[in-house]
Each structure stands twice: as C-alpha cells, then as structure tokens.
Coordinates of C-alpha atoms in Angstrom, one line a residue:
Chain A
X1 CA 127.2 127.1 79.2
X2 CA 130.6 125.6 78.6
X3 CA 131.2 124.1 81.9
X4 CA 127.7 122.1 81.4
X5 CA 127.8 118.6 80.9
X6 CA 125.9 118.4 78.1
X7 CA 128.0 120.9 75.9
X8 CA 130.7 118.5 77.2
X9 CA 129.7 115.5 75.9
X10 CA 129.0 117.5 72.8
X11 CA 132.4 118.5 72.5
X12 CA 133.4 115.0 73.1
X13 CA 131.3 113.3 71.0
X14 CA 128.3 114.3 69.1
X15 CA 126.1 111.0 68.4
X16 CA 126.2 110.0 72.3
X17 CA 125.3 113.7 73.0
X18 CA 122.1 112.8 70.7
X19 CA 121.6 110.0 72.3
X20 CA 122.0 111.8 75.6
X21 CA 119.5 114.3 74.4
X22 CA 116.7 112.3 72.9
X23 CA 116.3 110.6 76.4
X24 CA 116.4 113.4 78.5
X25 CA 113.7 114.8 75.9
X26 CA 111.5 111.7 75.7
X27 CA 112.3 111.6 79.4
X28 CA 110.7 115.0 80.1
X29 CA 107.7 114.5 77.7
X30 CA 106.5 111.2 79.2
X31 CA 106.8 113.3 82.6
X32 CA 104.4 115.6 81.2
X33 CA 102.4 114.0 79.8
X34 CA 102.3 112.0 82.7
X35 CA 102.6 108.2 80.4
X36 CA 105.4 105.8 81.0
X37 CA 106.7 104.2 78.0
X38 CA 109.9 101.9 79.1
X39 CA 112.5 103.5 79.6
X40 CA 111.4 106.8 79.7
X41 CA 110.1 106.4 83.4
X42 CA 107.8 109.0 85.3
X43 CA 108.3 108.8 89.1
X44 CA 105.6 109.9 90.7
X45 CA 105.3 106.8 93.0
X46 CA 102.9 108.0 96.2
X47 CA 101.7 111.6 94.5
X48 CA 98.4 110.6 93.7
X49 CA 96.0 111.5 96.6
X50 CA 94.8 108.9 98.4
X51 CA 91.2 108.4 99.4
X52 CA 89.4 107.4 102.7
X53 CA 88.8 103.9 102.4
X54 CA 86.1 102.2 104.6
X55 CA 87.3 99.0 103.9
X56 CA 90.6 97.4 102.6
X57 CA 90.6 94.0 100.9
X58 CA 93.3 91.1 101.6
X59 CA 93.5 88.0 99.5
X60 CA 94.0 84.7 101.6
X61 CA 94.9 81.3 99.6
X62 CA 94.7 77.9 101.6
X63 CA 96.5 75.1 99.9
X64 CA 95.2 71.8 100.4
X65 CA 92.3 73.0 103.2
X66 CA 95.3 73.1 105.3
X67 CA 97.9 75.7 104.5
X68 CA 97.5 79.3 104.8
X69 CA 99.7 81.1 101.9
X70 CA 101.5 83.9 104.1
X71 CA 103.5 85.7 101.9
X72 CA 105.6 87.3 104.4
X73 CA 107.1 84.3 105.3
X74 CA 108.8 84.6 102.2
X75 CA 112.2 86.6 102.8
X76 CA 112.3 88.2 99.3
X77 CA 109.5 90.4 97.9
X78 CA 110.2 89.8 94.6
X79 CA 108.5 86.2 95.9
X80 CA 105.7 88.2 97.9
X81 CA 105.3 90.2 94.6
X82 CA 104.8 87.0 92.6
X83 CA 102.6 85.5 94.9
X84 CA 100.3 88.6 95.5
X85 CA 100.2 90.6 92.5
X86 CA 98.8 87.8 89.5
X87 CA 96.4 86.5 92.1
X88 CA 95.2 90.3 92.7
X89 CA 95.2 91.3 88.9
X90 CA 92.9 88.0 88.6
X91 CA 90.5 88.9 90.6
X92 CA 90.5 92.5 89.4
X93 CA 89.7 90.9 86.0
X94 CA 86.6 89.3 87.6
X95 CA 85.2 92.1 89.9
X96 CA 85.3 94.0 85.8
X97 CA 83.3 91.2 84.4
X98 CA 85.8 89.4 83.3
X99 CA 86.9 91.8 81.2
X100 CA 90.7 93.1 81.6
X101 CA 90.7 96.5 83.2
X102 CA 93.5 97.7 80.7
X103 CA 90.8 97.2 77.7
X104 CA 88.2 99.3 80.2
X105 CA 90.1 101.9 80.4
X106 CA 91.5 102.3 77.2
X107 CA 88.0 102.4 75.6
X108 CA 86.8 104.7 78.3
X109 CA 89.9 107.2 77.1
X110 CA 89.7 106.8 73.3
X111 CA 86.1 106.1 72.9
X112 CA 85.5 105.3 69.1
X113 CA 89.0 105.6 68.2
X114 CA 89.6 102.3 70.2
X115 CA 88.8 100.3 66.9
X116 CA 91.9 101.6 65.6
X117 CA 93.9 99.7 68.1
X118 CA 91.9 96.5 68.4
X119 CA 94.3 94.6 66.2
X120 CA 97.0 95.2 69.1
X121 CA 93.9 93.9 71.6
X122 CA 95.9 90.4 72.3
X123 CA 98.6 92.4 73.1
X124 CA 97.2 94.1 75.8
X125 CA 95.0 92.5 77.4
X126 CA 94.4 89.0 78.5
X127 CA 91.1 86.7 77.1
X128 CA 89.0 84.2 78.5
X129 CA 91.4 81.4 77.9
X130 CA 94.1 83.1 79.8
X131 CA 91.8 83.8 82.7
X132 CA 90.7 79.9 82.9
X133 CA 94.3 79.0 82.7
X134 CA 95.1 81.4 85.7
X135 CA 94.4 79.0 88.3
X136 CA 96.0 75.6 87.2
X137 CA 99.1 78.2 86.6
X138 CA 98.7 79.7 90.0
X139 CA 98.4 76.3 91.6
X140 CA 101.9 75.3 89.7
X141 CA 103.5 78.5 90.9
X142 CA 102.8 78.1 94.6
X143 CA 104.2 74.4 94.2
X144 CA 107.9 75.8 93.1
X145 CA 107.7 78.0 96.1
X146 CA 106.1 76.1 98.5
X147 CA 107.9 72.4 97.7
X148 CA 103.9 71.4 98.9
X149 CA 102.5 69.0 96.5
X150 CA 99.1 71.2 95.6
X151 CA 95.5 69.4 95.2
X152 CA 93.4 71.9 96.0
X153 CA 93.1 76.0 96.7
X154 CA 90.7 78.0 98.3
X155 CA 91.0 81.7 98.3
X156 CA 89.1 83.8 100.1
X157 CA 88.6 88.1 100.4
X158 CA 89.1 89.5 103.4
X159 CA 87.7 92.7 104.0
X160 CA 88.8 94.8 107.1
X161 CA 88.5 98.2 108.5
X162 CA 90.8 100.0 110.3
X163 CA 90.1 101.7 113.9
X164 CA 91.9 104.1 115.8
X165 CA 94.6 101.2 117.1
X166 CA 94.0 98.1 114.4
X167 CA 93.3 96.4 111.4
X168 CA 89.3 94.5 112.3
X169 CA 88.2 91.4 110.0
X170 CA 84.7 92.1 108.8
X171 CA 84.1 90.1 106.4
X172 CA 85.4 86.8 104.7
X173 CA 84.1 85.3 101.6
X174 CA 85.2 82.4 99.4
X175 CA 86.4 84.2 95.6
X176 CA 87.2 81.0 93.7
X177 CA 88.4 77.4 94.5
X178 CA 90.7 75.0 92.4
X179 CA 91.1 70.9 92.4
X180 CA 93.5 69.6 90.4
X181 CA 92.3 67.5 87.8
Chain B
X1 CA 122.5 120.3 83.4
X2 CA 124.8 121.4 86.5
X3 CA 128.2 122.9 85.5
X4 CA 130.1 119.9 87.9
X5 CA 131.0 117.8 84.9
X6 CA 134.0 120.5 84.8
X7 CA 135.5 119.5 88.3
X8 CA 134.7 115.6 87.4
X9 CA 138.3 114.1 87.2
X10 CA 137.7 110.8 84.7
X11 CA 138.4 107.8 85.9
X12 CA 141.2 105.9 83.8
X13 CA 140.7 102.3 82.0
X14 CA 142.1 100.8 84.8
X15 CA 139.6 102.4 86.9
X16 CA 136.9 101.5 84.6
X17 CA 137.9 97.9 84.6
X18 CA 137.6 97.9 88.4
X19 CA 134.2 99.3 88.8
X20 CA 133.0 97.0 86.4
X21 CA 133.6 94.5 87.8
X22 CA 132.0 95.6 91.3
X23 CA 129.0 96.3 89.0
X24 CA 128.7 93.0 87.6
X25 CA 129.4 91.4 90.5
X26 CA 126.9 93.2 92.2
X27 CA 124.1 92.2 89.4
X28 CA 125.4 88.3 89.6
X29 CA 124.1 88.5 93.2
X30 CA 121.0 90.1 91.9
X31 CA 120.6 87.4 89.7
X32 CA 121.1 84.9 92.5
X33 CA 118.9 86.5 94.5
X34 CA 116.3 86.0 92.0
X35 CA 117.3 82.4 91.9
X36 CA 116.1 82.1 95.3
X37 CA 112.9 84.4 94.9
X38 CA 111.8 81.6 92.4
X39 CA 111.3 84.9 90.2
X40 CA 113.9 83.1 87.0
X41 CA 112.0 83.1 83.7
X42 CA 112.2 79.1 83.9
X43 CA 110.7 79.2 87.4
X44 CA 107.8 81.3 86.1
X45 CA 105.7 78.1 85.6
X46 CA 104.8 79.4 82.3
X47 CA 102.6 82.2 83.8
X48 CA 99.5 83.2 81.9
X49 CA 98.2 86.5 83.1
X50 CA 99.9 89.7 81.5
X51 CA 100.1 93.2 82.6
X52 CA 101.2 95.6 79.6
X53 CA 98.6 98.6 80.3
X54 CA 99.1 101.1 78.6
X55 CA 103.0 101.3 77.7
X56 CA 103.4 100.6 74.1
X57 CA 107.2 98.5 74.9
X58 CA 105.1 96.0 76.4
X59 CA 103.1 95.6 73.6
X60 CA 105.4 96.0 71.5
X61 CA 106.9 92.8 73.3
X62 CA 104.0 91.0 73.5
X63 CA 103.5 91.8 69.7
X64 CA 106.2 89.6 68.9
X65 CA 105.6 87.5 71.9
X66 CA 108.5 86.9 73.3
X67 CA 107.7 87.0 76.9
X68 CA 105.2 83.8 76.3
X69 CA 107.9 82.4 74.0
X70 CA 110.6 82.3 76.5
X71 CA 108.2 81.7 79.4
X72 CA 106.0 78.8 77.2
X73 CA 108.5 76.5 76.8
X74 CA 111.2 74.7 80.2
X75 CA 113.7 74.6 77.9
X76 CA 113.9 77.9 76.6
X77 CA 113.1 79.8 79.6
X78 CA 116.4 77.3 81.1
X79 CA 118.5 78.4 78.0
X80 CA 117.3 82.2 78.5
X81 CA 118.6 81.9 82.2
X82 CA 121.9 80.4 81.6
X83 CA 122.3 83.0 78.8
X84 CA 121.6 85.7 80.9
X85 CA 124.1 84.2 83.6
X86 CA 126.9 84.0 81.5
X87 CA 126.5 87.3 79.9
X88 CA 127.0 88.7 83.2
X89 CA 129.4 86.3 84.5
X90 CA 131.6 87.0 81.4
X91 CA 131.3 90.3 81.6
X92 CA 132.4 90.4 85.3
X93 CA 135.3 88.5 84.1
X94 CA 136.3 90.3 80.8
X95 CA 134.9 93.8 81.6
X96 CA 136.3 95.2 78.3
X97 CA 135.1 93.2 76.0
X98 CA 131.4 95.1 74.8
X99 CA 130.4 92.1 73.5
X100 CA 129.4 90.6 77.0
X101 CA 127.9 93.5 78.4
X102 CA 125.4 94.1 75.2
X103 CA 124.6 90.5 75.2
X104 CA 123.5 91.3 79.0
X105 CA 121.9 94.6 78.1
X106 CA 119.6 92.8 75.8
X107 CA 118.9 90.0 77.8
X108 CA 118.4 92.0 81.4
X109 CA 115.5 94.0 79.1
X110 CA 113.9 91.0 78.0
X111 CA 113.9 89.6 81.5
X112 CA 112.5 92.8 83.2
X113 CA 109.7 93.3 80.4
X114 CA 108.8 89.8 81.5
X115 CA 109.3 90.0 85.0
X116 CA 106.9 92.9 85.2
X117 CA 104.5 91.8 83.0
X118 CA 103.9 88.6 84.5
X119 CA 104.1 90.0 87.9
X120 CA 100.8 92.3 86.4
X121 CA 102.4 95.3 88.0
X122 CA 105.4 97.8 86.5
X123 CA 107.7 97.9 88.8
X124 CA 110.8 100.4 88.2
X125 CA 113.3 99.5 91.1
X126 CA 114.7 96.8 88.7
X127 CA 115.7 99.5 85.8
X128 CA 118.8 100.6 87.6
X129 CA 120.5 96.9 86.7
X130 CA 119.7 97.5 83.3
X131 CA 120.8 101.1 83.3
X132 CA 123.8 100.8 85.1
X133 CA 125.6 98.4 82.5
X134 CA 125.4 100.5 79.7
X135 CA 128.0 102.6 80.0
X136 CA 130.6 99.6 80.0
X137 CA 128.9 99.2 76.4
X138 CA 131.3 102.1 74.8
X139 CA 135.3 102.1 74.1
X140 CA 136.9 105.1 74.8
X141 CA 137.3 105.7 78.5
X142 CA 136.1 109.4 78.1
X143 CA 132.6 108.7 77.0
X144 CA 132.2 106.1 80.0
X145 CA 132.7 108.7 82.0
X146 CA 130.3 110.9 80.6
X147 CA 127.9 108.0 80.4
X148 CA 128.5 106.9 84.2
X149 CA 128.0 110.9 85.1
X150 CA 124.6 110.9 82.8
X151 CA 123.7 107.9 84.9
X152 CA 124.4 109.8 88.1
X153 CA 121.9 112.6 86.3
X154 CA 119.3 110.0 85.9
X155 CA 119.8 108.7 89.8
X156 CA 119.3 112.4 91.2
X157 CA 116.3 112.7 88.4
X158 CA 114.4 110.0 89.5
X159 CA 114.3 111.7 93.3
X160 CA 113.3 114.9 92.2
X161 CA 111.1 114.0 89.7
X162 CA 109.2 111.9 92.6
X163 CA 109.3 115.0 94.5
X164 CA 107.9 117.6 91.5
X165 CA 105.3 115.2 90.9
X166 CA 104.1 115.1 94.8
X167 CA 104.7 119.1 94.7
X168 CA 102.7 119.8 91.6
X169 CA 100.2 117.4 92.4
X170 CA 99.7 118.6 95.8
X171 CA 99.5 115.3 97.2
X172 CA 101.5 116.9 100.2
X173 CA 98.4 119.4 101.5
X174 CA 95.8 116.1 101.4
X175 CA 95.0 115.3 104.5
X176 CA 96.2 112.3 106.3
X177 CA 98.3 111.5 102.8
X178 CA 100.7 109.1 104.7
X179 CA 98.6 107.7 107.1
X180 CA 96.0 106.5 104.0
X181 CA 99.3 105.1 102.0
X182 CA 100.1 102.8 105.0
X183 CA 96.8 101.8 106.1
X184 CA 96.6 100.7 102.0
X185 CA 99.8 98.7 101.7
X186 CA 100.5 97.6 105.4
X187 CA 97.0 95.6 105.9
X188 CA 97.7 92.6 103.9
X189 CA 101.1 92.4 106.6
X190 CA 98.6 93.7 110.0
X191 CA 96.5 90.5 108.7
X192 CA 98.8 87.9 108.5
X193 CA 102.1 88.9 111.0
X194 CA 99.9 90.6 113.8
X195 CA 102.4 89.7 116.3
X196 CA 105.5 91.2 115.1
X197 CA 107.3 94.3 116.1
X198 CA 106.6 95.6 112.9
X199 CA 103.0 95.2 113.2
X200 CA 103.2 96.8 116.7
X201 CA 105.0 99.9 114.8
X202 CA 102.1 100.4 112.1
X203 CA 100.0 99.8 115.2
X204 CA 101.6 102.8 117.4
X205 CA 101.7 104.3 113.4
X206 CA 97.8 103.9 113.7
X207 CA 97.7 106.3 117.1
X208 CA 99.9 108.4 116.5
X209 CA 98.6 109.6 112.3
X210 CA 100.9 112.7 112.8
X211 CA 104.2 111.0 112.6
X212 CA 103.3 109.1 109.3
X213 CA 102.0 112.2 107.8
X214 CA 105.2 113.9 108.8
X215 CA 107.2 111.4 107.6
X216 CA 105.5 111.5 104.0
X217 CA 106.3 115.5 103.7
X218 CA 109.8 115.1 105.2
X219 CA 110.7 112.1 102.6
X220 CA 109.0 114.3 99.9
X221 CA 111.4 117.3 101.2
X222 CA 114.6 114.7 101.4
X223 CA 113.8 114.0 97.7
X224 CA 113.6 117.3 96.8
X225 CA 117.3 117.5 98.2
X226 CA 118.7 115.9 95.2
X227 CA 117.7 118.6 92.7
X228 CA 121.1 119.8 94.8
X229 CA 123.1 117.4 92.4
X230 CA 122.4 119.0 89.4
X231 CA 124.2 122.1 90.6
X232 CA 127.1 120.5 92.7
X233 CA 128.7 117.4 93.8
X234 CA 129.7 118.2 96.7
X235 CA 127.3 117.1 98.7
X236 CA 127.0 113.6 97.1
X237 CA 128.5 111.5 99.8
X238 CA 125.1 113.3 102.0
X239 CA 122.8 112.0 99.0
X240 CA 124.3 108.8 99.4
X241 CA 123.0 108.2 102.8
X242 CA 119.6 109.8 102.0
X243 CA 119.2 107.2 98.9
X244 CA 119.7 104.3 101.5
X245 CA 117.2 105.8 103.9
X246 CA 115.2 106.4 101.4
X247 CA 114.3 103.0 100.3
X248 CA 114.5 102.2 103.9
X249 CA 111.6 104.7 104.5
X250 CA 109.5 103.5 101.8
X251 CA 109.8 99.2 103.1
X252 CA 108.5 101.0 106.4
X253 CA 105.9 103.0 105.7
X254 CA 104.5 101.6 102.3
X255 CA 105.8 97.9 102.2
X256 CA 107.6 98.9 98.7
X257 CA 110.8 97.6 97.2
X258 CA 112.7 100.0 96.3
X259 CA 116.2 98.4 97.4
X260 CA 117.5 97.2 94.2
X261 CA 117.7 101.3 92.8
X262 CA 120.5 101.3 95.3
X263 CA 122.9 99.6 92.5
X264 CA 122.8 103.5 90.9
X265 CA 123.9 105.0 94.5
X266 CA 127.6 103.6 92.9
X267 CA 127.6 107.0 90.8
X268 CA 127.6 109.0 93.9
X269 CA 130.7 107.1 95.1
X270 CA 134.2 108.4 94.5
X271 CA 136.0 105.7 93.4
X272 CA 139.9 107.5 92.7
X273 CA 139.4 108.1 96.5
X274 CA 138.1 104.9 97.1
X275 CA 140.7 103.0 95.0
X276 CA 143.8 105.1 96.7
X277 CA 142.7 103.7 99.9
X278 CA 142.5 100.1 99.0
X279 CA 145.9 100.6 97.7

C-alpha cells in the first residue's frame, strides 16, 4: 500500500491527490457507464461489433463541374477530417428528415423526460437555419483549402459494394448542389 | 495503482525545465501543423454545423457559445490564434513561469472543444496536447513529477481501457471484426486513390480476410500489454515501440489518426538517462 503511487502523492500533497482521485473516479464511472463527458474519456474505439454491410456510401463533391474534391490529396487528415466529416454529418441530418440525429436519439432514450432538457435544445443540436447555411459555409471552406475560386458544387453518393478482390461502384446519385449567389 | 512510483527517481527543476521545453516545442509544431491543415479557428470559415451529442462539456460550451463567438467573427478567431501561439511560444521560452502554460491550458481546451465540434465528430487523439501541459502548471518540482507519472497512468489507461472494452464487449469472437472495420473506413480511399500501393494492400487485405482479422485480435492483445505498466516500469522502453506501432496499425487498417497521442509516449522516456547522454 505504501509504495503505491497514489498513497504517495497523498503523502506529498493532499489536494493534488483529490484531484488525482476525482479523475481517476469520474474516469472509471464514465467507462462504465459507457458516456464520455470531456475529459473523462472512454476508449473503446473499434469494440463495437461491426455489421455486414451490402453497401458502403462515399461522398464525392465537384467544384465548379470540373474539380473532383479528393481528400487524400490532402497530406494532413486533420484537412481530410474537415473536408469529410461536416459534409457527412450534413447529409446524416437530411437522410433523418432534417432533423439532427443527436435530438433523435436523445428523445428515443429519455422519452418524455426530453422536455426537461429542451431549453438546452440549441445547444445540441443544429436548426434549419444552420442546415441552409451549411452549404454557402462548405463552399467557403473548400476555397481556403483549395485556393479555387468556388461558383458552383455538386455532390454526389456513391454507393459501392465490396467483392472478394474490390471496392464496385453501383450506384451514383446527385445529394444536393450549390451556386453561389 | 502499481507500486513503481517507489523506484521513480524525480527529475530535478533543471530537468523539468528541459522537458518543457521539448514539450512545448513539440505542441508549437502541432500548432503549425494545423496552420497548414487550414484546421486554425480563423481558418474555420465561420463553420455552422455542430456536433456536441451527447457530452454535456460541449453543451456546456455551446451554452455560453463560445465556439460560434470565437469562430463568428475574423477578428477574433485571428486574436484567439495568436493568443494561443504565444501562450505556447512563451511557455516554451519561460517554462517556469505557470502563468504561460495555464493561459495555454485554457486556450488548447477551447480550441479542441471547437475543433471537434465543428469537425461533427469527437475526436480524442488531440487530448494528449492538452493533457500533457498540465503538469508544468504546478511549483514544486515534486508534484510535477507525480503529475508527469499520473500522466504516464493515463497513457497506459487509455490502451488498456481500449482493450477491456473490446474484451468485455466481445468484439474480438465477431466474425470477420477487422475485415468489416477496413472495408468501412478504407472505401472512401479504394474510391478515389485506386492506384496506389496502399489500395493494392487493402486489395490483397480483401483476399486474404484472415490477416486483417488477425491483426485486429493481435493489436487488441498488444493493448492489453500495457495493463503491464501499472505494475512495473521496466518494460516501458517495449511500450514505447508498441505505442508507435500502434497508431501505425490503426492509419493502416482503419484510416484513423491516432498519431498526435504519441506527444504522451514522452512519459515512457527516461529522460536522467537521456540527458546524461546529451551531456
């Protein structure tokens, strides 16, 4: 017990072993209860089980009917991630009738105790106006990284399959377009 | 918690001073980096779309909106940058003053809240550059050396925590567990770089199912390894290499950044030995 690091730091100091202690708790707890509140982080990246998928969705964005946006011509993926995620979270927000999946599934796990957090609903959650103000912000985004003066965008789903030896387009279909004004 | 603390030999202000300043000059080039990722909070483009879910520090944040405040305006998102640059910059140069590295603290917090939130996904590889500044936060030499071992702690938790979780959840008996997690997050890179050697790797990946699966349970396994830690340091300078293939492993296989963790891999380093030799 006394060679542990803990009763050490408690020896040494007794507000930084409380400190010490509180996140290790809160630390533990989230992990139980399996909820991440920053910065008590639960690792569990890759545990969940992963189901068969028949078919796996890409995003593609043309700029100005003639350039393809291919992320991975971007060396960083902090730029991939910026280019990628907002434009997939988007669309997630329309496949869910334009309603943020946060708010889904927060109402589907609190049912009528939801009303109890609505006040916090802006928060959370993004509204119509954010939504419409997606694409003029998406188009201004892809002009910083791009140094491509940006008219128009086109972004299309790709949907693909995978065989024994590939990935096989199946399907493409247009998802939204933008002009600028 | 293991009983190594008791063989720990603490490193002396001079020491402290030294590390810091490889710290911060590691977390400068972070911040570069970012620079040229276009990822700053004034090269956001004052984004609109927000991902807090369902952790209540983000809402917290977007509460008092500060992320839209900072992002909303050129001028402060440029202030909020340079801020955060010379926090780090001074405390790079004047490691002891605490002033610096709280002033950074704070700031590197805001700008990972916002980073993440904007980015509509909650990504943790950036939490060890926050982390790892803290202990520089306290005076006495003695508790930064019990804060830099806690961080060391929090370095071996976050492996074997990613292992329990893949244990208990008995992700590691589904079939084809690895093979489904890089058909998911290599076919946006198979799409658009078809001709690359990668591409012909998660091809050959493709035919050959058992090697991906394999290499999902034996990076579960390596991650268990670090439970080790907690008991011993002996084999630390062996965890050092698995935390670099590690992150390696999951770029490969998954397409995940996981490289910017590496900043905690410092706590595994032995830095009397290290500083004797560059003597």
């Amino acid at each position: 017990m006394k060679g542990t690091f803990l009763y050490q730091v408690w020896q040494h100091n007794r507000k930084l072993c409380y400190i010490l202690t509180a996140f290790t708790m809160l630390t533990v707890c989230g992990n139980l209860l399996g909820d991440e509140v920053t910065p008590f982080f639960v690792w569990g990246m890759y545990s969940e089980k992963e189901k068969p998928v028949q078919q796996y969705e890409i995003l593609k964005t043309t700029i100005n009917d003639s350039t393809v946006v291919n992320v991975y011509d971007y060396y960083t993926t902090d730029t991939r991630f910026y280019l990628y995620s907002p434009l997939a979270y988007y669309k997630k927000i329309e496949d869910n009738n334009n309603v943020d999946p946060t708010v889904s599934f927060l109402q589907s796990k609190l049912h009528q105790h939801y009303d109890k957090i609505d006040f916090l609903e802006r928060s959370f959650s993004n509204t119509g106006p954010q939504q419409q103000a997606f694409l003029d912000w998406y188009a201004r985004y892809l002009q910083q990284v791009t140094n491509i003066p940006v008219h128009s965008l086109r972004m299309e789903v790709i949907k693909a399959h995978y065989t024994d030896q590939n990935l096989v387009t199946d399907t493409v279909h247009l998802f939204a377009t933008w002009e600028k004004p | 918690m293991g009983k190594t603390v008791a063989h720990i030999s603490f490193y002396t202000p001079w020491e402290r001073k030294r590390i810091a300043r490889i710290v911060f000059a590691l977390l400068l080039g972070a911040l570069v980096w970012s620079f040229f990722s276009n990822t700053l909070l004034h090269q956001l483009q004052k984004p609109v779309i927000k991902f807090p879910y369902v952790d209540p520090t983000y809402w917290i944040m977007h509460y008092l909106g500060i992320p839209e405040l900072i992002t909303g305006n050129f001028v402060m998102a440029c202030t909020f940058d340079t801020a955060l640059f010379a926090s780090c910059i001074l405390s790079f140069m004047y490691p002891e003053k605490r002033l610096y590295c709280w002033s950074f603290i704070i700031l590197y917090f805001i700008y990972f809240i916002t980073f993440n939130t904007f980015g509509t996904h909650h990504t943790n590889h950036k939490i060890g550059f926050l982390f790892i500044a803290i202990p520089f936060t306290v005076a006495d030499y003695k508790s930064f050396n019990f804060l830099w071992q806690g961080l060391r702690y929090f370095l071996l938790f976050a492996y074997a925590d990613a292992f329990l979780w893949k244990l208990f959840r008995l992700s590691w008996l589904h079939p084809d567990q690895g093979l489904l997690i890089m058909k998911k997050n290599v076919a946006a890179f198979l799409y658009f770089e078809p001709n690359t050697l990668q591409a012909g790797l998660y091809r050959w990946s493709l035919q050959h199912p058992a090697w991906v699966n394999g290499a999902y349970l034996v990076g579960m396994l390596l991650e268990g390894l670090f439970i080790v830690g907690f008991f011993t340091r002996k084999f630390d300078h062996y965890l050092f290499i698995l935390s670099i293939l590690l992150p390696v492993g999951f770029y490969l296989m998954a397409d995940a950044n996981f490289f910017e963790f590496l900043i905690l891999n410092l706590t595994l380093i032995n830095f009397h030995k290290l500083f004797v030799r560059a003597q």
